[in-house]
PDB file of C-alpha atoms in Angstrom:
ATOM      1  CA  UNK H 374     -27.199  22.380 -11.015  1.00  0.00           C
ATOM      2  CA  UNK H 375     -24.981  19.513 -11.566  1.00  0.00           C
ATOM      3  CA  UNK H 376     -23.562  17.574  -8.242  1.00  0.00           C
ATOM      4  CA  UNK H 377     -24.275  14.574  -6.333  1.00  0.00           C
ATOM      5  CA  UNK H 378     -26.305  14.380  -3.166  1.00  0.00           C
ATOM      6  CA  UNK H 379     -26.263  12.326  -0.351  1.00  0.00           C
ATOM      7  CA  UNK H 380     -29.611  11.822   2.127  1.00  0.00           C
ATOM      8  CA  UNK H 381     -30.088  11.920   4.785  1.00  0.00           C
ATOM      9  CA  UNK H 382     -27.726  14.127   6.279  1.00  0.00           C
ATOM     10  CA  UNK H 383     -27.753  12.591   9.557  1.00  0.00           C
ATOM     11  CA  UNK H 384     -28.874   8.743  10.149  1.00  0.00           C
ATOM     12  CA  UNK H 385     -29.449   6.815  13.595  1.00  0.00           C
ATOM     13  CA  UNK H 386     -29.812   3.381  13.897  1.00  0.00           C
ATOM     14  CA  UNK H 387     -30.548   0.908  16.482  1.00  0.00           C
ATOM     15  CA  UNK H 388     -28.266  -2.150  16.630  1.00  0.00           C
ATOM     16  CA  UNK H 389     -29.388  -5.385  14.218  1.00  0.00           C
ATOM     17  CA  UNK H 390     -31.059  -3.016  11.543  1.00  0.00           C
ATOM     18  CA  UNK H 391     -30.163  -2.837   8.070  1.00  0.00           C
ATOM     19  CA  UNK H 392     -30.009   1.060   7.034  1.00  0.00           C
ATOM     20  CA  UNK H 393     -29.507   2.213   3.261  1.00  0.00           C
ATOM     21  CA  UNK H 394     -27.351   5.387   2.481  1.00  0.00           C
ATOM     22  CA  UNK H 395     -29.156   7.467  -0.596  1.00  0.00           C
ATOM     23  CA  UNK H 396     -26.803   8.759  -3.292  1.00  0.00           C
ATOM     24  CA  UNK H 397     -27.586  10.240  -6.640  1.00  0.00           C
ATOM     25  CA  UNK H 398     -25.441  12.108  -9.456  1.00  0.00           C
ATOM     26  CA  UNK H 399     -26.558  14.008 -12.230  1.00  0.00           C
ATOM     27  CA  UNK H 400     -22.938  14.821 -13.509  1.00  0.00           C
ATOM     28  CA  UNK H 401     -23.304  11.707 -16.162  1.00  0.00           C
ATOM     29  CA  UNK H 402     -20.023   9.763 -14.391  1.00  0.00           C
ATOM     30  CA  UNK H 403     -19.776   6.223 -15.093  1.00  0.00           C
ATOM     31  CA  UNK H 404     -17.812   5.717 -11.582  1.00  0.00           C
ATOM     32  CA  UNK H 405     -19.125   5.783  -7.921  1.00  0.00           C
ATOM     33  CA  UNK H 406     -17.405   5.511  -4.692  1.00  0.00           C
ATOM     34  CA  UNK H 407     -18.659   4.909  -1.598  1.00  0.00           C
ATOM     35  CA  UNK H 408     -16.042   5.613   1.498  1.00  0.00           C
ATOM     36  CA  UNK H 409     -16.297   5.567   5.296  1.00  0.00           C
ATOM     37  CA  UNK H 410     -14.476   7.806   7.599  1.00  0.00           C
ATOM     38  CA  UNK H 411     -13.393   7.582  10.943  1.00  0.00           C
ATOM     39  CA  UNK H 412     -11.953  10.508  13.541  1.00  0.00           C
ATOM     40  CA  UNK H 413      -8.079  11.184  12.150  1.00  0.00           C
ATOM     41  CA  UNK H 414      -8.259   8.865   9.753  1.00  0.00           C
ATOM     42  CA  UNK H 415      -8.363   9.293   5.767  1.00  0.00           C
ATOM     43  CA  UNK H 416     -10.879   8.031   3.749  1.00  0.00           C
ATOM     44  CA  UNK H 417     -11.279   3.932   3.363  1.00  0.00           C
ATOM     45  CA  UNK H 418     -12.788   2.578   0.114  1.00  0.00           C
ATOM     46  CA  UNK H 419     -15.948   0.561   0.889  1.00  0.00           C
ATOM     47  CA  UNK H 420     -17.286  -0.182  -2.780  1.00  0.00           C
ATOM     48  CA  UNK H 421     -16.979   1.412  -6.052  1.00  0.00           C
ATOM     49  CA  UNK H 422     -18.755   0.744  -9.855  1.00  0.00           C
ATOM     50  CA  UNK H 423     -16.988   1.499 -12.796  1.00  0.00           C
ATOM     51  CA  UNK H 424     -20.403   0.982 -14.448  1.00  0.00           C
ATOM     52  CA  UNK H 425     -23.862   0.051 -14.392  1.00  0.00           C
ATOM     53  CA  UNK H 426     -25.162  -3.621 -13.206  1.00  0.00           C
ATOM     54  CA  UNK H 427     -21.286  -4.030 -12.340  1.00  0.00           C
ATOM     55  CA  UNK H 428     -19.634  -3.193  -8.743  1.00  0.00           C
ATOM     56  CA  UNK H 429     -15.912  -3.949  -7.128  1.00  0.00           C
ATOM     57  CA  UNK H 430     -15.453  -4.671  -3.544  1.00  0.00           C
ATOM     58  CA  UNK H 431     -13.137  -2.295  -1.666  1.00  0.00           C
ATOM     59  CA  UNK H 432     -11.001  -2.504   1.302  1.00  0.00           C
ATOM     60  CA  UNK H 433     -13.375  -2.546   4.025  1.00  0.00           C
ATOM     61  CA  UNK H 434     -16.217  -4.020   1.997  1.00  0.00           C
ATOM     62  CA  UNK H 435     -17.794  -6.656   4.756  1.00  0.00           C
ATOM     63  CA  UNK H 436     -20.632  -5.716   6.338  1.00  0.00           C
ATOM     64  CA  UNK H 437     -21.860  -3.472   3.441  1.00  0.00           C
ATOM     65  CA  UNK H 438     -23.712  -3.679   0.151  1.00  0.00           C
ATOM     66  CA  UNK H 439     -24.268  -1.893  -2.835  1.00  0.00           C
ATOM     67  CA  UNK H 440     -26.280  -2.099  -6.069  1.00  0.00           C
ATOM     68  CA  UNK H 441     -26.246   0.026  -9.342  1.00  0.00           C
ATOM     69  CA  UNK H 442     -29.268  -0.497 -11.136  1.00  0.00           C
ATOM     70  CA  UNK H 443     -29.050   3.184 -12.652  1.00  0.00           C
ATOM     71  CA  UNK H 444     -26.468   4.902 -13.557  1.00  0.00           C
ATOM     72  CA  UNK H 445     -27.468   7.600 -11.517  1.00  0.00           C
ATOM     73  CA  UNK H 446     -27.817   5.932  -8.229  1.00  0.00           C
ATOM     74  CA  UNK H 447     -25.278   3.923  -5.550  1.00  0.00           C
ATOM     75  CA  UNK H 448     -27.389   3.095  -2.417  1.00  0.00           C
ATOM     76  CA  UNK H 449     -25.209   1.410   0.275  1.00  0.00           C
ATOM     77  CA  UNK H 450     -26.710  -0.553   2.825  1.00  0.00           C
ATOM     78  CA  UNK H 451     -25.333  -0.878   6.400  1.00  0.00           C
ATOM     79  CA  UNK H 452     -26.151  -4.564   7.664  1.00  0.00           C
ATOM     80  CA  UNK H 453     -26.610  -5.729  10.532  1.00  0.00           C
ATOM     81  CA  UNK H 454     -23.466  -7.533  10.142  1.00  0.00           C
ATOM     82  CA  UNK H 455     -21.447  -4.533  10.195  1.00  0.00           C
ATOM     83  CA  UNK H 456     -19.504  -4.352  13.533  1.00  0.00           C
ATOM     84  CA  UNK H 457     -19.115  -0.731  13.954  1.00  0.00           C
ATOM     85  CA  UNK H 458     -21.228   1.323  11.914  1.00  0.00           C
ATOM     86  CA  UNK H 459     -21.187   4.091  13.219  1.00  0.00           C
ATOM     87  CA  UNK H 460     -18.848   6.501  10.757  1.00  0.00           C
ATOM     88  CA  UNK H 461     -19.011   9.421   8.248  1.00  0.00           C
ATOM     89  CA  UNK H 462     -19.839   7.792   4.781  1.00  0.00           C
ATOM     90  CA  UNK H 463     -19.100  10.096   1.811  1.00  0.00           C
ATOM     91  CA  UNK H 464     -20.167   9.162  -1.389  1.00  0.00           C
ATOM     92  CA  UNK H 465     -18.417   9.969  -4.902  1.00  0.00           C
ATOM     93  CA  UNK H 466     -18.143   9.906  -8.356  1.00  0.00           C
ATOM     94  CA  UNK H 467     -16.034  10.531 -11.603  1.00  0.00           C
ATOM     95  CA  UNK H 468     -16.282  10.297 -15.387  1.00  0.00           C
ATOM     96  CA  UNK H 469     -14.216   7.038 -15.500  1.00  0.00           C
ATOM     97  CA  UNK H 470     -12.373   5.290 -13.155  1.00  0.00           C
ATOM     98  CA  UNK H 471      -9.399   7.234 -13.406  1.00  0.00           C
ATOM     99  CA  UNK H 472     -10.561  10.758 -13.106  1.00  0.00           C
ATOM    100  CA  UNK H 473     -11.003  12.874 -10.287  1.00  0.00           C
ATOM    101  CA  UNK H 474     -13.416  12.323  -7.969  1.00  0.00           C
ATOM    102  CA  UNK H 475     -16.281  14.443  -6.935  1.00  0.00           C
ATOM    103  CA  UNK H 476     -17.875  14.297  -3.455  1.00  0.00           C
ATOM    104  CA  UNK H 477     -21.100  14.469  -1.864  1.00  0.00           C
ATOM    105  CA  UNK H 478     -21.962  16.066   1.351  1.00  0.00           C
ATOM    106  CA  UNK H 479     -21.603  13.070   3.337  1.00  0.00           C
ATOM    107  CA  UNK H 480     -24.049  11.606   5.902  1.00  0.00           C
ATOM    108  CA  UNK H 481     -23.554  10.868   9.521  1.00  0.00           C
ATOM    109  CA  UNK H 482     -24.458   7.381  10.998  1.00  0.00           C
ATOM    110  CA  UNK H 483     -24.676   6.997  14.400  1.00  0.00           C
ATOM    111  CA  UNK H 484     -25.796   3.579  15.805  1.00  0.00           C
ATOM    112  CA  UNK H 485     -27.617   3.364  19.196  1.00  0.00           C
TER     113      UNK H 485
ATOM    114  CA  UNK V1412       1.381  -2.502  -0.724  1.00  0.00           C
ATOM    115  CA  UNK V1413       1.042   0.726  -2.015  1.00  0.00           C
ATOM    116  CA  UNK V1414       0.841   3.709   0.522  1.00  0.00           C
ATOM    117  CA  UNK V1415       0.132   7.601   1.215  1.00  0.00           C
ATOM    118  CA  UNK V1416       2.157   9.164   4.037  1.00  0.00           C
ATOM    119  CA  UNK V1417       1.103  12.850   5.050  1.00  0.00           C
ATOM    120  CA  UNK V1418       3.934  13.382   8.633  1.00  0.00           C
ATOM    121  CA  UNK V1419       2.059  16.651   9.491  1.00  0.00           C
ATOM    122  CA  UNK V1420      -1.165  15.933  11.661  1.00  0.00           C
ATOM    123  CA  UNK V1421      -1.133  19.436  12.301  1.00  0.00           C
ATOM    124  CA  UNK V1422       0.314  22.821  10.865  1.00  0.00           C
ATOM    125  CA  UNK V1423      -0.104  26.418  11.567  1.00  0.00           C
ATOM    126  CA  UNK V1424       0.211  29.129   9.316  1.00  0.00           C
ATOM    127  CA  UNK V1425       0.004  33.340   9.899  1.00  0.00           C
ATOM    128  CA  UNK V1426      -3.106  34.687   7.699  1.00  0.00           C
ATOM    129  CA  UNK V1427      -1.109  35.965   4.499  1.00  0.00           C
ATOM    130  CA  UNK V1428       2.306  33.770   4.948  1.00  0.00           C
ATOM    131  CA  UNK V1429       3.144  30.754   3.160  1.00  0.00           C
ATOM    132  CA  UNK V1430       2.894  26.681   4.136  1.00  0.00           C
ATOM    133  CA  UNK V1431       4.008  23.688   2.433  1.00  0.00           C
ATOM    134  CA  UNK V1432       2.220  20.158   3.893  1.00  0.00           C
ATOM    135  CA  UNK V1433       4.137  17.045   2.904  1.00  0.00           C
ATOM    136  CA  UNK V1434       3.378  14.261   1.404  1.00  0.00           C
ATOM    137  CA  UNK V1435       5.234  10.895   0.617  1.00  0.00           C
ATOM    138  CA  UNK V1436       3.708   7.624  -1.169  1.00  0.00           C
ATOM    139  CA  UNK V1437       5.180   4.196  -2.505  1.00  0.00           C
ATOM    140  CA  UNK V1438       4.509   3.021  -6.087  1.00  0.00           C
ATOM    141  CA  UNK V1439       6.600   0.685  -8.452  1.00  0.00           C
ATOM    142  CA  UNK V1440       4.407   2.514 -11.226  1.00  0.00           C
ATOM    143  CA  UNK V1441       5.561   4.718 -13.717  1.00  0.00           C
ATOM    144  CA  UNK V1442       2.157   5.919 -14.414  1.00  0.00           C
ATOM    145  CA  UNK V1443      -0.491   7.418 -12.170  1.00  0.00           C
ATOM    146  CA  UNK V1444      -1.930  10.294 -11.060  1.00  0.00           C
ATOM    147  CA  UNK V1445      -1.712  12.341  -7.500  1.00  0.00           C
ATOM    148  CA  UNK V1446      -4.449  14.283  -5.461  1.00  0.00           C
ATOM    149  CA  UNK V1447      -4.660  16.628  -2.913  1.00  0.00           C
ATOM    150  CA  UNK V1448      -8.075  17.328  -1.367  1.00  0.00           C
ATOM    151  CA  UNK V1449      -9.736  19.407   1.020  1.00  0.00           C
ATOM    152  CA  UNK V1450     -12.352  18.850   3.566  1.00  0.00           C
ATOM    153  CA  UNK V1451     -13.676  22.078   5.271  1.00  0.00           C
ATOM    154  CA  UNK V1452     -15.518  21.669   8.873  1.00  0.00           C
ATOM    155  CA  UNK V1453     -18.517  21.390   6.324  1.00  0.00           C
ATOM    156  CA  UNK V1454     -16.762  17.898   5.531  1.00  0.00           C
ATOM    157  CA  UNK V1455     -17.555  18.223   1.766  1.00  0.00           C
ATOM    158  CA  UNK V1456     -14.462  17.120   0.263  1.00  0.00           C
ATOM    159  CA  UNK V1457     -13.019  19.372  -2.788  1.00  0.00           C
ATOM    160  CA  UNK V1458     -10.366  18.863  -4.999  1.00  0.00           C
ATOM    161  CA  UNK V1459      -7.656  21.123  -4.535  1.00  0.00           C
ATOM    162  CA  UNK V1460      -5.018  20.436  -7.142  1.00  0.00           C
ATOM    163  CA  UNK V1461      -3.905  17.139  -9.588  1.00  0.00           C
ATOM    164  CA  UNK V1462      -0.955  15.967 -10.847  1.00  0.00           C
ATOM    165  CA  UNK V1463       0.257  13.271 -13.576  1.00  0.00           C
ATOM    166  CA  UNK V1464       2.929  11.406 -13.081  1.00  0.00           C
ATOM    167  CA  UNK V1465       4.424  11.676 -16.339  1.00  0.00           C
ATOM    168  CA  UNK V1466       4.262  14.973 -16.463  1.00  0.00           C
ATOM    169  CA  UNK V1467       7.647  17.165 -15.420  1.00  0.00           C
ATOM    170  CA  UNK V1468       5.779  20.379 -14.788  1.00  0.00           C
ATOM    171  CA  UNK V1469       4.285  20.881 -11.136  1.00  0.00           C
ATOM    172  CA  UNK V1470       0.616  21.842 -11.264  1.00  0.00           C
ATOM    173  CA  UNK V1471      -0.654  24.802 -10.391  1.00  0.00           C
ATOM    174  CA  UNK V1472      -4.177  26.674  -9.323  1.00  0.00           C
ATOM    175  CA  UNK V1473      -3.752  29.940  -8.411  1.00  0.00           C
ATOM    176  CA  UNK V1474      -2.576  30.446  -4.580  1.00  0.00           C
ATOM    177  CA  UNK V1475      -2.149  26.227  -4.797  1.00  0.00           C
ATOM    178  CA  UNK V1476       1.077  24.565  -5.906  1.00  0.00           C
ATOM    179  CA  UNK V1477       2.603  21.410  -6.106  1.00  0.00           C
ATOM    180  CA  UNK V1478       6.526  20.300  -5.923  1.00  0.00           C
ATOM    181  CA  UNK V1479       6.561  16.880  -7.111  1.00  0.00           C
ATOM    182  CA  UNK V1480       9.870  15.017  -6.445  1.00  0.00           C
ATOM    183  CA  UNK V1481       9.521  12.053  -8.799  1.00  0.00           C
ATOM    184  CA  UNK V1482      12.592  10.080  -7.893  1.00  0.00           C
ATOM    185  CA  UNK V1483      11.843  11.104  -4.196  1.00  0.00           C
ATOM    186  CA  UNK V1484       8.066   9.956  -4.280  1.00  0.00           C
ATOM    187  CA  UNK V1485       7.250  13.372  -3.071  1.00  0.00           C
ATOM    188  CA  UNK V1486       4.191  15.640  -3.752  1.00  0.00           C
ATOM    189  CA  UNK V1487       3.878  18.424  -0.916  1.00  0.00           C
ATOM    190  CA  UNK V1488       1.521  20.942  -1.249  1.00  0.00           C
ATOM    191  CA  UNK V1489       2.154  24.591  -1.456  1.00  0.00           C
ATOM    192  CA  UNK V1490      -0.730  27.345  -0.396  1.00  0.00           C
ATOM    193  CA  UNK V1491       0.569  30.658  -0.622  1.00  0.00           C
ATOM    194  CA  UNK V1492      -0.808  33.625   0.447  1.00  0.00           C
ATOM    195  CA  UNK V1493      -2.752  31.519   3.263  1.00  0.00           C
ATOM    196  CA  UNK V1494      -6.814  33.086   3.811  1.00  0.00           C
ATOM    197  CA  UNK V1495      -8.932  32.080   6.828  1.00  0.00           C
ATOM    198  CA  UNK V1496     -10.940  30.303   4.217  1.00  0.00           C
ATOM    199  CA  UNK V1497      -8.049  27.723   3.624  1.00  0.00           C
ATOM    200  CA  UNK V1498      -8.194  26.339   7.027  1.00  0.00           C
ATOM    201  CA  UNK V1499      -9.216  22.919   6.546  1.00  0.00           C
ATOM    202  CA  UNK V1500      -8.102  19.238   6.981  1.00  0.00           C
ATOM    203  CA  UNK V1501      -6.003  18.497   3.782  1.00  0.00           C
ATOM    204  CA  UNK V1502      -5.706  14.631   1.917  1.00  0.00           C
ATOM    205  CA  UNK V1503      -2.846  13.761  -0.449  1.00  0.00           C
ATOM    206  CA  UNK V1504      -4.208  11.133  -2.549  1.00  0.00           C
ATOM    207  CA  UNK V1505      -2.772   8.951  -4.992  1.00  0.00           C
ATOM    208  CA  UNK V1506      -3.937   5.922  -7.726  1.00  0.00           C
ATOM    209  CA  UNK V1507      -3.460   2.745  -7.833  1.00  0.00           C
ATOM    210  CA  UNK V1508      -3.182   0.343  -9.982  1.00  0.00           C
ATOM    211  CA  UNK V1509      -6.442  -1.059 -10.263  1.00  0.00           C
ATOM    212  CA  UNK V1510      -7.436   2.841 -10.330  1.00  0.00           C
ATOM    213  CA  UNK V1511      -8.309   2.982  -6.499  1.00  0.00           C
ATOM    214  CA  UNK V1512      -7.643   6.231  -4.781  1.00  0.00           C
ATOM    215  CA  UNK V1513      -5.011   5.449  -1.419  1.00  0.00           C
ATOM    216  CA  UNK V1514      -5.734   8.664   0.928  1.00  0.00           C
ATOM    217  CA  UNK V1515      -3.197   9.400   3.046  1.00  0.00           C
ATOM    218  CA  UNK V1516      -4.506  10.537   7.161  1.00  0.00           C
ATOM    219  CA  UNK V1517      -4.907  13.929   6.714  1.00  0.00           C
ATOM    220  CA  UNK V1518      -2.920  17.686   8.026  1.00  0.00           C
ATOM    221  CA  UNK V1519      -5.034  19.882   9.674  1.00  0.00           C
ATOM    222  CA  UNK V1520      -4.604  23.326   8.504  1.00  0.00           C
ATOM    223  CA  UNK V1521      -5.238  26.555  11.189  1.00  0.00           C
ATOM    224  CA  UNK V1522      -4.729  29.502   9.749  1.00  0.00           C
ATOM    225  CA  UNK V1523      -4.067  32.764  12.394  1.00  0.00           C
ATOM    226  CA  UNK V1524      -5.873  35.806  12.012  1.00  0.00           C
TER     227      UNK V1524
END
């Protein structure tokens, strides 16, 4: 089946690790997304790729990095940097930039 | 800047009636396309319904409907018909410029047996 997938489901961390967020589509999308959530609160754009070796900063981008070394794959890595981790991260992607967006499950980071 | 404004935190609907959520963003584009989502308590986020700007007609997926007020910068969402499976928290969305989505906060949707 075609979809994107997000591991793990749920994540703890203890404060001053790095932590990398797993996600990997087999739709054969150029774009990826990676947004945080917070309680009430719509979705905030962390980073996105329009295509491979290339990657855009988004709102909230500090504290975070991404590669996108396949075109299959946008890990995101939590630093230590990151003041308050702890958040819903859904990943996405679409066929270009402009298209609709298709989600992943989401995982669930909780910082100790 | 450009923004996505949903008023409704919360709305309540009878299982079977009707409900319109709101939505209001601010663009100086001509061009660009509008979204409304749904996240289940699962919190996998679907796409309910799309909309281009340029086009006049209002989309439409089955019990889902859009009225999009142009002029107004208006895009509420229509579910008729309302099912227990529809309760959900619901994001208008809307692209920008550089091709960024804007989300809007979000109306939770209970639906009464």
């Amino acid at each position: 089946d075609g979809g994107i997938t997000q591991s793990p489901k749920y994540l703890f961390r203890k404060e001053g690790q790095n932590v990398t967020l797993s996600c990997e589509q087999n739709l054969n999308h150029d774009a990826m997304y990676w947004y945080r959530q917070d309680p009430g609160q719509g979705l905030r754009l962390i980073y996105y790729s329009q295509i491979v070796n290339d990657f855009q900063k988004g709102d909230i981008a500090e504290g975070y990095s991404v590669s996108r070394e396949k075109k299959e794959s946008f890990p995101l890595t939590v630093t230590s940097a990151q003041k308050n981790p702890t958040a819903f991260y859904l990943c996405a992607s679409s066929p270009d930039i402009r298209d609709e967006q298709f989600f992943g499950p989401g995982t669930r980071l909780t910082v100790l | 800047a450009q923004t996505v404004t949903q008023s409704q935190p919360e709305m309540s609907v009878q299982e079977a009636e009707t409900v319109t959520l709101s939505c209001t963003y601010d663009t100086s584009e001509s061009d660009y396309y509008l979204f409304w989502y749904k996240q289940p308590p699962s919190r996998q986020m679907i796409l309910v319904i799309r909309q281009e700007a340029y086009k006049q007609q209002n989309a439409t997926e089955n019990r889902f409907s859009v009225n999009f007020q142009k002029a107004a910068k208006s895009f509420s969402l229509k579910i008729s018909d309302s099912q227990l499976g529809d309760a959900a928290m619901y994001f208008c969305a809307y692209t920008e410029v550089n091709y960024q989505l804007i989300w809007g906060a979000g109306t939770k949707l209970i639906i009464k047996p």
